[in-house]
Amino acid sequence: MTFSEMGLHPRVLDALVPLGYETPTPIQEQAIPHVLKGRDVMGIAQTGTGKTAAFSLPLVHHLANNPMSGQKVPRVLVLTPTRELAAQIDENVKSYAQHVNVRTALIFGGVSQHKQVNQLRKGVDVLVATPGRLLDLCNQRLLSLSKVEFLVLDEADTMLDMGFIHDIRKVIAMLPQQRQSLFFSATMPESIVKLSKTILTDPIRVEVARVSSAAETVDQRMLFVSQGAKRDLLVDMLQRPEVETALVFTRTKYGADKVVKYLKKNGLRGEAIHGNKSQPQRDRAMNAFRKGKIQVLVATDIAARGIDVKGVSHVINFEIPNISETYVHRIGRTGRAGQEGIAYSMVNEGDERKHMENILRLIRRNIPLETDHQWHLDLPELEFDARTSSPKGQGGSSRKGPKGHHRGNGNGRSGRPLGSGSNQGGGSSRRPKRNWNKRSKFKGGSDA
Ligand code: AMP
């Protein structure tokens, strides 16, 4: 089915042309017809699947077909967990609505509310907001949600993880009972199902690729390195010509700052984004990265949610997350929208081996080991065994490896340089291509 066969407003269709959206993504194909029919939707999809357009396009279509001149308060409320994600959604909605008369506003905490309040006073149709600031403004009676016709709850699982449940309940209580609700989450644990039942009425359930989908499209490698040597290995990797832009993940904010300092000492340009940075600082870092003024963005997981920058060539896990799904979210930042991307993981001799084992179990595949660097630690390999559905490698020989693995070539090093060639390791050589967004030009972000 094409976008025009879905019956979207011609002016909305016009907006898709310069963005390079030719065919709907699977989540769009499944969700848009139901949203257009007025059904509540429960969507299981993660960032990177095109879910923003899946909910935004039919809502912009509806607003274009049913204008309500004179109304100043929002008709659509999109709730999302982080400022970055909110900004990205707002940017997308603006671009989809560029040929129709739809006003958008963006609300999040951590900055002065003054500009946001001014924007609301001018009138708004689509309001994209994080829950805390939204409630603040409602409590100050600077905003009314009494005319909301459509609610979108985006990344519901992250919202719960971040402790927003009470805020969400309070916001929902302010909305009219009579409304259409769309609920999106990457995962569906019991707590999310419970929450969705309090929000949705007779929803259609749509689902695309499990949380491990990015693991199938991104070329992944791991490196064994002691914690103390990681910074030098990182500098070495970043100096390789194929590493054009890199998003580096650390576990802590402090760690992110330390990495950036070390990079600068070694003549590399990088900035950190994390919760201790002010919004203007984050915006500056993001813009510099998007414009190619800095090569490296060092981020913590929460801050990186929603980052969608054009052509991140490499994701580097400077530290391995203890929550396996976080790994999948991280590597999903590269290879986006059909582009090839490479994700490296630096695994130390300690707890990170356990974390990596859990990751292999989640993604159900091997990640090739790169040994072509001077900091390589000769540790037993981590391998996923599909037959037993659990990783092995406890006490196995470090010289042993599956066919095509980047293992020793006699001198204990892989002959392949970092970043070259395709993903050949064990069960991970399959790399299905996404063809739906090959030609996408739009990457979100104000200057992408
Ligand atoms: P999202 O999951 O909403 O973050 O979208 C991921 C990326 O896919 C964004 O860069 C979108 O601009 C892009 N995108 C969304 N839908 C399409 C489409 N139908 N064709 C091409 N690119 C798309």
CSV table of C-alpha atoms and ligand atoms in Angstrom, one decimal:
chain,number,residue,atom,x,y,z
A,1,MET,CA,0.0,0.0,0.0
A,2,THR,CA,1.3,3.5,-0.8
A,3,PHE,CA,0.8,6.6,1.2
A,4,SER,CA,-1.6,8.0,-1.4
A,5,GLU,CA,-3.6,4.7,-1.4
A,6,MET,CA,-4.1,5.3,2.4
A,7,GLY,CA,-6.0,8.4,1.5
A,8,LEU,CA,-3.7,10.9,3.2
A,9,HIS,CA,-4.4,14.6,2.5
A,10,PRO,CA,-2.7,15.7,-0.7
A,11,ARG,CA,-0.8,18.4,1.1
A,12,VAL,CA,0.5,15.9,3.5
A,13,LEU,CA,1.6,13.7,0.6
A,14,ASP,CA,3.4,16.7,-0.9
A,15,ALA,CA,5.4,17.1,2.2
A,16,LEU,CA,6.7,13.5,2.0
A,17,VAL,CA,8.3,14.0,-1.4
A,18,PRO,CA,11.3,16.1,-0.4
A,19,LEU,CA,11.8,13.9,2.6
A,20,GLY,CA,12.3,10.9,0.3
A,21,TYR,CA,9.5,8.9,1.9
A,22,GLU,CA,8.4,6.7,-1.0
A,23,THR,CA,6.9,3.7,0.7
A,24,PRO,CA,5.4,3.3,4.1
A,25,THR,CA,7.5,1.4,6.7
A,26,PRO,CA,5.8,-1.7,8.2
A,27,ILE,CA,4.6,0.1,11.3
A,28,GLN,CA,3.2,2.9,9.1
A,29,GLU,CA,1.5,0.4,6.8
A,30,GLN,CA,-0.1,-1.3,9.8
A,31,ALA,CA,-1.0,1.7,11.9
A,32,ILE,CA,-2.0,4.5,9.6
A,33,PRO,CA,-5.2,3.0,8.2
A,34,HIS,CA,-6.5,2.3,11.7
A,35,VAL,CA,-5.6,5.7,13.0
A,36,LEU,CA,-7.4,7.2,10.1
A,37,LYS,CA,-10.5,5.2,10.9
A,38,GLY,CA,-10.4,6.6,14.5
A,39,ARG,CA,-9.3,3.4,16.3
A,40,ASP,CA,-7.1,3.4,19.4
A,41,VAL,CA,-3.8,1.8,18.6
A,42,MET,CA,-1.3,-0.1,20.8
A,43,GLY,CA,2.0,-0.1,18.8
A,44,ILE,CA,5.0,-2.2,19.7
A,45,ALA,CA,7.8,-0.6,17.9
A,46,GLN,CA,11.1,1.1,18.7
A,47,THR,CA,12.7,4.3,17.5
A,48,GLY,CA,14.1,3.8,14.0
A,49,THR,CA,11.0,2.0,12.6
A,50,GLY,CA,9.3,5.1,11.4
A,51,LYS,CA,6.8,5.2,14.2
A,52,THR,CA,6.8,9.0,14.5
A,53,ALA,CA,5.3,9.3,11.0
A,54,ALA,CA,3.0,6.4,11.8
A,55,PHE,CA,1.2,8.5,14.4
A,56,SER,CA,1.9,12.0,13.1
A,57,LEU,CA,0.8,11.6,9.4
A,58,PRO,CA,-2.8,10.6,10.1
A,59,LEU,CA,-3.1,13.2,12.9
A,60,VAL,CA,-1.8,16.0,10.6
A,61,HIS,CA,-4.2,14.6,7.9
A,62,HIS,CA,-7.1,14.9,10.4
A,63,LEU,CA,-6.2,18.5,11.4
A,64,ALA,CA,-5.9,19.5,7.8
A,65,ASN,CA,-9.3,18.1,7.0
A,66,ASN,CA,-11.0,19.4,10.1
A,67,PRO,CA,-9.6,22.9,10.8
A,68,MET,CA,-10.9,24.6,13.9
A,69,SER,CA,-10.1,28.3,13.6
A,70,GLY,CA,-10.1,30.3,16.7
A,71,GLN,CA,-9.2,27.5,19.0
A,72,LYS,CA,-6.0,28.2,20.9
A,73,VAL,CA,-5.5,25.1,23.1
A,74,PRO,CA,-4.0,21.9,21.8
A,75,ARG,CA,-6.0,19.3,19.9
A,76,VAL,CA,-3.2,16.7,19.8
A,77,LEU,CA,-0.9,15.9,22.8
A,78,VAL,CA,2.2,13.9,22.2
A,79,LEU,CA,3.8,12.8,25.5
A,80,THR,CA,7.4,11.6,25.3
A,81,PRO,CA,10.1,10.9,27.9
A,82,THR,CA,13.1,13.0,26.9
A,83,ARG,CA,13.8,16.5,25.6
A,84,GLU,CA,15.7,15.1,22.6
A,85,LEU,CA,12.9,12.9,21.6
A,86,ALA,CA,10.4,15.6,22.0
A,87,ALA,CA,12.4,18.0,19.8
A,88,GLN,CA,12.8,15.3,17.2
A,89,ILE,CA,9.1,14.6,17.1
A,90,ASP,CA,8.2,18.3,16.9
A,91,GLU,CA,10.7,18.7,14.1
A,92,ASN,CA,9.1,15.7,12.2
A,93,VAL,CA,5.5,17.0,12.7
A,94,LYS,CA,6.5,20.4,11.5
A,95,SER,CA,7.9,18.9,8.3
A,96,TYR,CA,4.9,16.7,7.7
A,97,ALA,CA,2.6,19.7,8.3
A,98,GLN,CA,4.6,22.2,6.3
A,99,HIS,CA,1.9,22.7,3.6
A,100,VAL,CA,-1.1,22.8,6.0
A,101,ASN,CA,-2.1,25.2,8.6
A,102,VAL,CA,-1.1,23.3,11.7
A,103,ARG,CA,0.7,25.0,14.6
A,104,THR,CA,3.1,23.0,16.8
A,105,ALA,CA,4.6,23.7,20.2
A,106,LEU,CA,7.3,22.0,22.1
A,107,ILE,CA,7.5,21.8,25.9
A,108,PHE,CA,10.2,20.3,28.1
A,109,GLY,CA,12.0,21.1,31.3
A,110,GLY,CA,15.5,22.2,32.1
A,111,VAL,CA,15.0,25.6,30.3
A,112,SER,CA,13.1,28.7,31.1
A,113,GLN,CA,9.4,28.3,30.6
A,114,HIS,CA,9.0,31.9,29.3
A,115,LYS,CA,9.4,31.2,25.6
A,116,GLN,CA,7.2,28.1,25.8
A,117,VAL,CA,4.4,30.0,27.5
A,118,ASN,CA,4.6,32.7,24.8
A,119,GLN,CA,4.3,30.0,22.1
A,120,LEU,CA,1.3,28.5,23.8
A,121,ARG,CA,-0.4,31.9,24.0
A,122,LYS,CA,-0.2,32.3,20.3
A,123,GLY,CA,-2.2,29.1,19.9
A,124,VAL,CA,-1.2,25.5,19.2
A,125,ASP,CA,-2.7,22.4,17.5
A,126,VAL,CA,-0.1,19.8,18.2
A,127,LEU,CA,1.7,19.9,21.5
A,128,VAL,CA,4.8,17.7,22.0
A,129,ALA,CA,5.8,17.6,25.6
A,130,THR,CA,7.7,15.8,28.4
A,131,PRO,CA,5.4,15.0,31.4
A,132,GLY,CA,7.1,17.1,34.1
A,133,ARG,CA,7.0,20.6,32.5
A,134,LEU,CA,3.6,19.9,31.0
A,135,LEU,CA,2.1,19.3,34.4
A,136,ASP,CA,3.9,22.3,35.8
A,137,LEU,CA,2.3,24.6,33.1
A,138,CYS,CA,-1.1,23.0,33.7
A,139,ASN,CA,-0.8,23.5,37.4
A,140,GLN,CA,0.1,27.1,36.8
A,141,ARG,CA,-3.0,27.3,34.7
A,142,LEU,CA,-1.0,28.4,31.7
A,143,LEU,CA,-2.2,25.5,29.6
A,144,SER,CA,-5.5,23.6,29.3
A,145,LEU,CA,-5.8,20.1,28.1
A,146,SER,CA,-9.5,20.1,28.0
A,147,LYS,CA,-9.8,20.2,24.2
A,148,VAL,CA,-7.4,17.4,23.4
A,149,GLU,CA,-8.9,15.1,20.8
A,150,PHE,CA,-5.8,12.9,20.3
A,151,LEU,CA,-3.3,11.6,22.8
A,152,VAL,CA,0.0,9.9,21.7
A,153,LEU,CA,2.0,8.3,24.4
A,154,ASP,CA,5.4,7.6,22.9
A,155,GLU,CA,8.1,5.3,24.3
A,156,ALA,CA,5.9,4.3,27.2
A,157,ASP,CA,8.4,1.8,28.5
A,158,THR,CA,11.1,4.5,28.9
A,159,MET,CA,8.6,6.8,30.6
A,160,LEU,CA,8.0,4.1,33.2
A,161,ASP,CA,11.7,3.4,33.6
A,162,MET,CA,12.3,7.1,34.2
A,163,GLY,CA,9.6,7.2,36.9
A,164,PHE,CA,7.0,9.2,35.0
A,165,ILE,CA,4.1,7.0,35.9
A,166,HIS,CA,2.4,9.4,38.4
A,167,ASP,CA,2.9,12.4,36.1
A,168,ILE,CA,1.4,10.4,33.2
A,169,ARG,CA,-1.7,9.4,35.4
A,170,LYS,CA,-2.2,13.1,36.4
A,171,VAL,CA,-2.0,14.2,32.7
A,172,ILE,CA,-4.4,11.5,31.6
A,173,ALA,CA,-6.9,12.6,34.3
A,174,MET,CA,-6.9,16.1,32.7
A,175,LEU,CA,-7.8,14.9,29.3
A,176,PRO,CA,-11.4,14.6,27.9
A,177,GLN,CA,-12.7,11.0,28.1
A,178,GLN,CA,-13.8,11.3,24.5
A,179,ARG,CA,-10.6,11.1,22.6
A,180,GLN,CA,-8.5,8.8,20.3
A,181,SER,CA,-5.3,7.4,22.0
A,182,LEU,CA,-2.2,5.9,20.4
A,183,PHE,CA,0.2,4.2,22.6
A,184,PHE,CA,3.8,3.2,21.6
A,185,SER,CA,6.3,1.2,23.4
A,186,ALA,CA,9.4,-0.8,22.4
A,187,THR,CA,8.7,-3.5,24.9
A,188,MET,CA,5.5,-4.8,26.5
A,189,PRO,CA,6.2,-5.9,30.1
A,190,GLU,CA,3.2,-6.4,32.4
A,191,SER,CA,3.4,-2.9,33.8
A,192,ILE,CA,3.0,-1.4,30.3
A,193,VAL,CA,0.1,-3.6,29.4
A,194,LYS,CA,-1.6,-2.5,32.7
A,195,LEU,CA,-1.0,1.2,31.9
A,196,SER,CA,-2.2,0.8,28.4
A,197,LYS,CA,-5.5,-0.6,29.6
A,198,THR,CA,-6.2,2.6,31.6
A,199,ILE,CA,-5.6,4.7,28.5
A,200,LEU,CA,-6.9,2.8,25.4
A,201,THR,CA,-10.4,1.7,24.4
A,202,ASP,CA,-10.7,-1.4,22.3
A,203,PRO,CA,-7.2,-0.9,20.7
A,204,ILE,CA,-5.9,-2.4,17.5
A,205,ARG,CA,-2.5,-4.0,18.3
A,206,VAL,CA,0.2,-3.5,15.7
A,207,GLU,CA,3.7,-4.8,16.1
A,208,VAL,CA,6.9,-4.6,14.1
A,209,ALA,CA,10.3,-6.2,14.7
A,210,ARG,CA,11.2,-7.1,18.2
A,211,VAL,CA,13.5,-5.0,20.3
A,212,SER,CA,16.5,-6.9,18.9
A,213,SER,CA,15.8,-5.7,15.3
A,214,ALA,CA,18.7,-3.2,15.2
A,215,ALA,CA,20.9,-6.2,16.0
A,216,GLU,CA,20.1,-7.6,12.6
A,217,THR,CA,20.9,-4.6,10.5
A,218,VAL,CA,23.9,-3.1,12.2
A,219,ASP,CA,27.4,-4.6,11.6
A,220,GLN,CA,28.7,-5.4,15.1
A,221,ARG,CA,32.1,-6.2,16.5
A,222,MET,CA,33.5,-6.6,20.0
A,223,LEU,CA,36.9,-5.9,21.3
A,224,PHE,CA,38.5,-7.4,24.5
A,225,VAL,CA,40.4,-4.7,26.3
A,226,SER,CA,41.2,-3.9,30.0
A,227,GLN,CA,39.2,-1.0,31.5
A,228,GLY,CA,42.3,1.0,31.9
A,229,ALA,CA,43.3,0.8,28.2
A,230,LYS,CA,40.0,1.7,26.8
A,231,ARG,CA,40.7,5.4,26.4
A,232,ASP,CA,43.8,4.7,24.3
A,233,LEU,CA,42.0,2.1,22.2
A,234,LEU,CA,39.2,4.7,21.6
A,235,VAL,CA,41.7,7.3,20.5
A,236,ASP,CA,43.2,4.8,18.1
A,237,MET,CA,39.8,3.8,16.7
A,238,LEU,CA,38.7,7.4,16.2
A,239,GLN,CA,41.8,8.2,14.3
A,240,ARG,CA,41.0,5.6,11.6
A,241,PRO,CA,39.8,7.2,8.4
A,242,GLU,CA,36.7,5.1,8.1
A,243,VAL,CA,35.4,6.4,11.5
A,244,GLU,CA,33.9,9.6,10.2
A,245,THR,CA,31.5,10.3,13.1
A,246,ALA,CA,31.1,8.3,16.3
A,247,LEU,CA,28.6,8.2,19.1
A,248,VAL,CA,30.4,6.9,22.1
A,249,PHE,CA,28.4,5.5,25.1
A,250,THR,CA,29.5,5.6,28.6
A,251,ARG,CA,27.7,4.3,31.7
A,252,THR,CA,28.0,7.5,33.8
A,253,LYS,CA,28.0,11.3,33.2
A,254,TYR,CA,31.3,11.5,35.0
A,255,GLY,CA,32.7,8.9,32.7
A,256,ALA,CA,31.4,10.8,29.6
A,257,ASP,CA,33.2,14.0,30.7
A,258,LYS,CA,36.4,12.1,31.4
A,259,VAL,CA,36.4,10.5,28.0
A,260,VAL,CA,35.8,13.9,26.3
A,261,LYS,CA,38.7,15.4,28.3
A,262,TYR,CA,41.0,12.6,27.2
A,263,LEU,CA,40.0,12.9,23.6
A,264,LYS,CA,40.7,16.6,23.6
A,265,LYS,CA,44.1,16.0,25.2
A,266,ASN,CA,44.8,13.8,22.2
A,267,GLY,CA,43.7,16.3,19.6
A,268,LEU,CA,40.2,14.9,18.9
A,269,ARG,CA,37.1,17.0,18.9
A,270,GLY,CA,34.3,15.7,21.0
A,271,GLU,CA,31.5,16.9,23.3
A,272,ALA,CA,29.5,15.1,26.0
A,273,ILE,CA,25.8,15.1,26.3
A,274,HIS,CA,24.2,13.9,29.5
A,275,GLY,CA,21.7,14.9,32.2
A,276,ASN,CA,24.1,17.4,33.9
A,277,LYS,CA,24.4,19.5,30.7
A,278,SER,CA,22.0,22.4,30.3
A,279,GLN,CA,19.6,22.3,27.3
A,280,PRO,CA,21.6,25.0,25.4
A,281,GLN,CA,24.8,23.0,26.0
A,282,ARG,CA,23.2,19.9,24.6
A,283,ASP,CA,21.7,21.7,21.7
A,284,ARG,CA,25.1,23.2,20.9
A,285,ALA,CA,26.8,19.8,21.1
A,286,MET,CA,24.1,18.2,18.9
A,287,ASN,CA,24.3,20.9,16.3
A,288,ALA,CA,28.1,20.8,16.2
A,289,PHE,CA,27.9,17.1,15.7
A,290,ARG,CA,25.3,17.3,13.0
A,291,LYS,CA,27.2,19.9,11.1
A,292,GLY,CA,30.4,17.8,11.3
A,293,LYS,CA,32.2,20.4,13.4
A,294,ILE,CA,32.9,17.7,16.0
A,295,GLN,CA,33.6,14.1,15.2
A,296,VAL,CA,32.5,12.5,18.4
A,297,LEU,CA,29.5,12.8,20.7
A,298,VAL,CA,30.0,11.0,24.1
A,299,ALA,CA,26.6,10.2,25.6
A,300,THR,CA,24.9,8.4,28.5
A,301,ASP,CA,21.9,6.3,27.6
A,302,ILE,CA,19.2,8.6,28.8
A,303,ALA,CA,20.6,11.6,27.0
A,304,ALA,CA,21.0,9.7,23.8
A,305,ARG,CA,17.4,8.6,23.6
A,306,GLY,CA,15.9,10.0,20.5
A,307,ILE,CA,19.2,11.1,18.9
A,308,ASP,CA,18.7,10.9,15.2
A,309,VAL,CA,21.6,12.4,13.4
A,310,LYS,CA,22.5,11.9,9.8
A,311,GLY,CA,25.1,9.3,9.1
A,312,VAL,CA,26.5,8.3,12.4
A,313,SER,CA,29.1,6.0,10.9
A,314,HIS,CA,30.0,4.3,14.2
A,315,VAL,CA,28.6,3.6,17.6
A,316,ILE,CA,31.2,2.7,20.2
A,317,ASN,CA,30.2,1.2,23.4
A,318,PHE,CA,33.0,2.4,25.7
A,319,GLU,CA,31.2,0.6,28.4
A,320,ILE,CA,28.8,-2.4,28.1
A,321,PRO,CA,25.4,-1.8,29.5
A,322,ASN,CA,24.1,-4.2,32.2
A,323,ILE,CA,20.6,-4.1,30.6
A,324,SER,CA,20.8,-6.0,27.4
A,325,GLU,CA,18.0,-4.1,25.7
A,326,THR,CA,20.0,-0.9,26.2
A,327,TYR,CA,22.7,-2.3,23.9
A,328,VAL,CA,20.1,-2.7,21.1
A,329,HIS,CA,18.9,0.8,21.6
A,330,ARG,CA,22.4,2.1,21.5
A,331,ILE,CA,23.5,0.3,18.3
A,332,GLY,CA,20.2,1.4,16.7
A,333,ARG,CA,21.7,4.9,16.6
A,334,THR,CA,23.9,3.9,13.7
A,335,GLY,CA,22.9,2.3,10.4
A,336,ARG,CA,19.6,4.2,10.6
A,337,ALA,CA,17.2,4.7,7.7
A,338,GLY,CA,18.8,2.0,5.6
A,339,GLN,CA,22.4,3.3,5.9
A,340,GLU,CA,25.2,1.0,6.9
A,341,GLY,CA,26.5,1.4,10.3
A,342,ILE,CA,29.1,-0.2,12.5
A,343,ALA,CA,28.9,-0.8,16.3
A,344,TYR,CA,31.9,-1.6,18.4
A,345,SER,CA,31.8,-2.8,22.0
A,346,MET,CA,34.7,-2.7,24.3
A,347,VAL,CA,34.4,-5.6,26.7
A,348,ASN,CA,36.7,-5.5,29.8
A,349,GLU,CA,38.0,-8.4,31.8
A,350,GLY,CA,35.4,-7.9,34.6
A,351,ASP,CA,31.6,-7.8,34.8
A,352,GLU,CA,31.2,-6.7,31.2
A,353,ARG,CA,31.8,-10.2,30.0
A,354,LYS,CA,28.7,-11.3,31.8
A,355,HIS,CA,26.7,-8.3,30.3
A,356,MET,CA,27.9,-9.2,26.9
A,357,GLU,CA,26.8,-12.8,27.4
A,358,ASN,CA,23.4,-11.6,28.2
A,359,ILE,CA,23.4,-9.4,25.1
A,360,LEU,CA,24.3,-12.3,22.9
A,361,ARG,CA,21.4,-14.3,24.4
A,362,LEU,CA,19.0,-11.4,23.7
A,363,ILE,CA,20.1,-10.9,20.1
A,364,ARG,CA,20.6,-14.6,19.5
A,365,ARG,CA,23.7,-14.2,17.5
A,366,ASN,CA,27.5,-14.0,17.7
A,367,ILE,CA,29.4,-10.8,17.5
A,368,PRO,CA,32.8,-11.1,15.8
A,369,LEU,CA,35.8,-10.4,17.9
A,370,GLU,CA,38.3,-7.8,16.6
A,371,THR,CA,41.8,-8.6,17.7
A,372,ASP,CA,43.6,-6.2,15.4
A,373,HIS,CA,44.7,-3.7,18.0
A,374,GLN,CA,47.6,-3.5,20.4
A,375,TRP,CA,45.4,-3.6,23.5
A,376,HIS,CA,43.7,-6.9,22.8
A,377,LEU,CA,43.2,-9.1,25.9
A,378,ASP,CA,43.5,-12.8,25.2
A,379,LEU,CA,40.4,-13.9,27.0
A,380,PRO,CA,38.1,-16.9,26.3
A,381,GLU,CA,35.7,-16.0,23.5
A,382,LEU,CA,32.1,-15.3,24.1
A,383,GLU,CA,29.9,-17.2,21.7
A,384,PHE,CA,26.2,-17.6,21.3
A,385,ASP,CA,25.2,-21.2,20.7
A,386,ALA,CA,21.8,-21.4,19.0
A,387,ARG,CA,21.3,-25.0,20.0
A,388,THR,CA,21.5,-24.4,23.7
A,389,SER,CA,20.3,-20.9,23.4
A,390,SER,CA,23.0,-19.7,25.7
A,391,PRO,CA,26.4,-18.2,25.2
A,392,LYS,CA,29.3,-20.4,25.9
A,393,GLY,CA,32.9,-19.4,26.2
A,394,GLN,CA,33.6,-20.1,29.8
A,395,GLY,CA,37.1,-21.6,29.8
A,396,GLY,CA,37.1,-22.2,26.0
A,397,SER,CA,40.4,-21.8,24.1
A,398,SER,CA,40.9,-18.2,23.0
A,399,ARG,CA,42.3,-19.4,19.7
A,400,LYS,CA,39.2,-21.3,18.8
A,401,GLY,CA,36.6,-19.5,16.8
A,402,PRO,CA,33.7,-20.1,14.4
A,403,LYS,CA,34.2,-20.0,10.7
A,404,GLY,CA,34.9,-16.6,9.3
A,405,HIS,CA,35.5,-15.2,12.8
A,406,HIS,CA,38.0,-12.3,13.1
A,407,ARG,CA,40.4,-14.4,15.0
A,408,GLY,CA,44.1,-14.9,14.9
A,409,ASN,CA,46.0,-15.3,11.7
A,410,GLY,CA,49.1,-16.7,13.2
A,411,ASN,CA,50.2,-13.5,14.9
A,412,GLY,CA,47.3,-13.4,17.3
A,413,ARG,CA,45.7,-10.5,15.4
A,414,SER,CA,42.9,-10.3,12.9
A,415,GLY,CA,44.3,-9.3,9.5
A,416,ARG,CA,41.3,-7.0,8.9
A,417,PRO,CA,41.4,-3.4,9.8
A,418,LEU,CA,38.7,-2.0,12.0
A,419,GLY,CA,35.6,-1.1,10.1
A,420,SER,CA,36.4,-2.9,6.9
A,421,GLY,CA,34.3,-5.4,5.1
A,422,SER,CA,31.1,-7.0,6.2
A,423,ASN,CA,29.8,-8.8,9.3
A,424,GLN,CA,31.1,-12.3,9.0
A,425,GLY,CA,31.0,-13.7,12.5
A,426,GLY,CA,29.3,-17.0,13.4
A,427,GLY,CA,25.6,-16.6,13.3
A,428,SER,CA,25.8,-12.9,12.6
A,429,SER,CA,26.8,-12.7,9.0
A,430,ARG,CA,23.2,-12.3,7.8
A,431,ARG,CA,22.4,-8.7,7.4
A,432,PRO,CA,19.0,-8.0,5.9
A,433,LYS,CA,18.7,-4.7,4.2
A,434,ARG,CA,16.0,-2.3,5.1
A,435,ASN,CA,14.7,-1.0,1.7
A,436,TRP,CA,11.9,1.1,2.9
A,437,ASN,CA,13.9,4.2,3.7
A,438,LYS,CA,16.9,3.9,1.5
A,439,ARG,CA,16.3,7.3,0.0
A,440,SER,CA,15.3,9.1,3.1
A,441,LYS,CA,16.8,12.5,3.3
A,442,PHE,CA,15.1,13.6,6.4
A,443,LYS,CA,16.9,12.8,9.6
A,444,GLY,CA,15.1,15.0,12.1
A,445,GLY,CA,16.8,17.8,13.9
A,446,SER,CA,16.7,21.4,13.0
A,447,ASP,CA,19.7,21.5,10.7
A,448,ALA,CA,20.0,17.9,9.6
B,1,AMP,P1,11.4,7.1,13.7
B,1,AMP,O1,11.3,5.6,14.1
B,1,AMP,O2,10.2,7.8,13.7
B,1,AMP,O3,12.5,7.7,14.6
B,1,AMP,O4,12.0,7.2,12.2
B,1,AMP,C1,13.3,6.7,11.9
B,1,AMP,C2,13.8,7.4,10.6
B,1,AMP,O5,13.2,6.9,9.4
B,1,AMP,C3,13.7,8.9,10.6
B,1,AMP,O6,14.9,9.4,10.1
B,1,AMP,C4,12.5,9.1,9.6
B,1,AMP,O7,12.7,10.4,9.0
B,1,AMP,C5,12.7,8.0,8.6
B,1,AMP,N1,11.5,7.6,8.0
B,1,AMP,C6,10.3,7.4,8.6
B,1,AMP,N2,9.4,6.9,7.7
B,1,AMP,C7,10.0,6.8,6.5
B,1,AMP,C8,9.6,6.3,5.2
B,1,AMP,N3,8.3,5.9,5.0
B,1,AMP,N4,10.5,6.3,4.2
B,1,AMP,C9,11.7,6.7,4.5
B,1,AMP,N5,12.2,7.2,5.7
B,1,AMP,C10,11.3,7.2,6.7
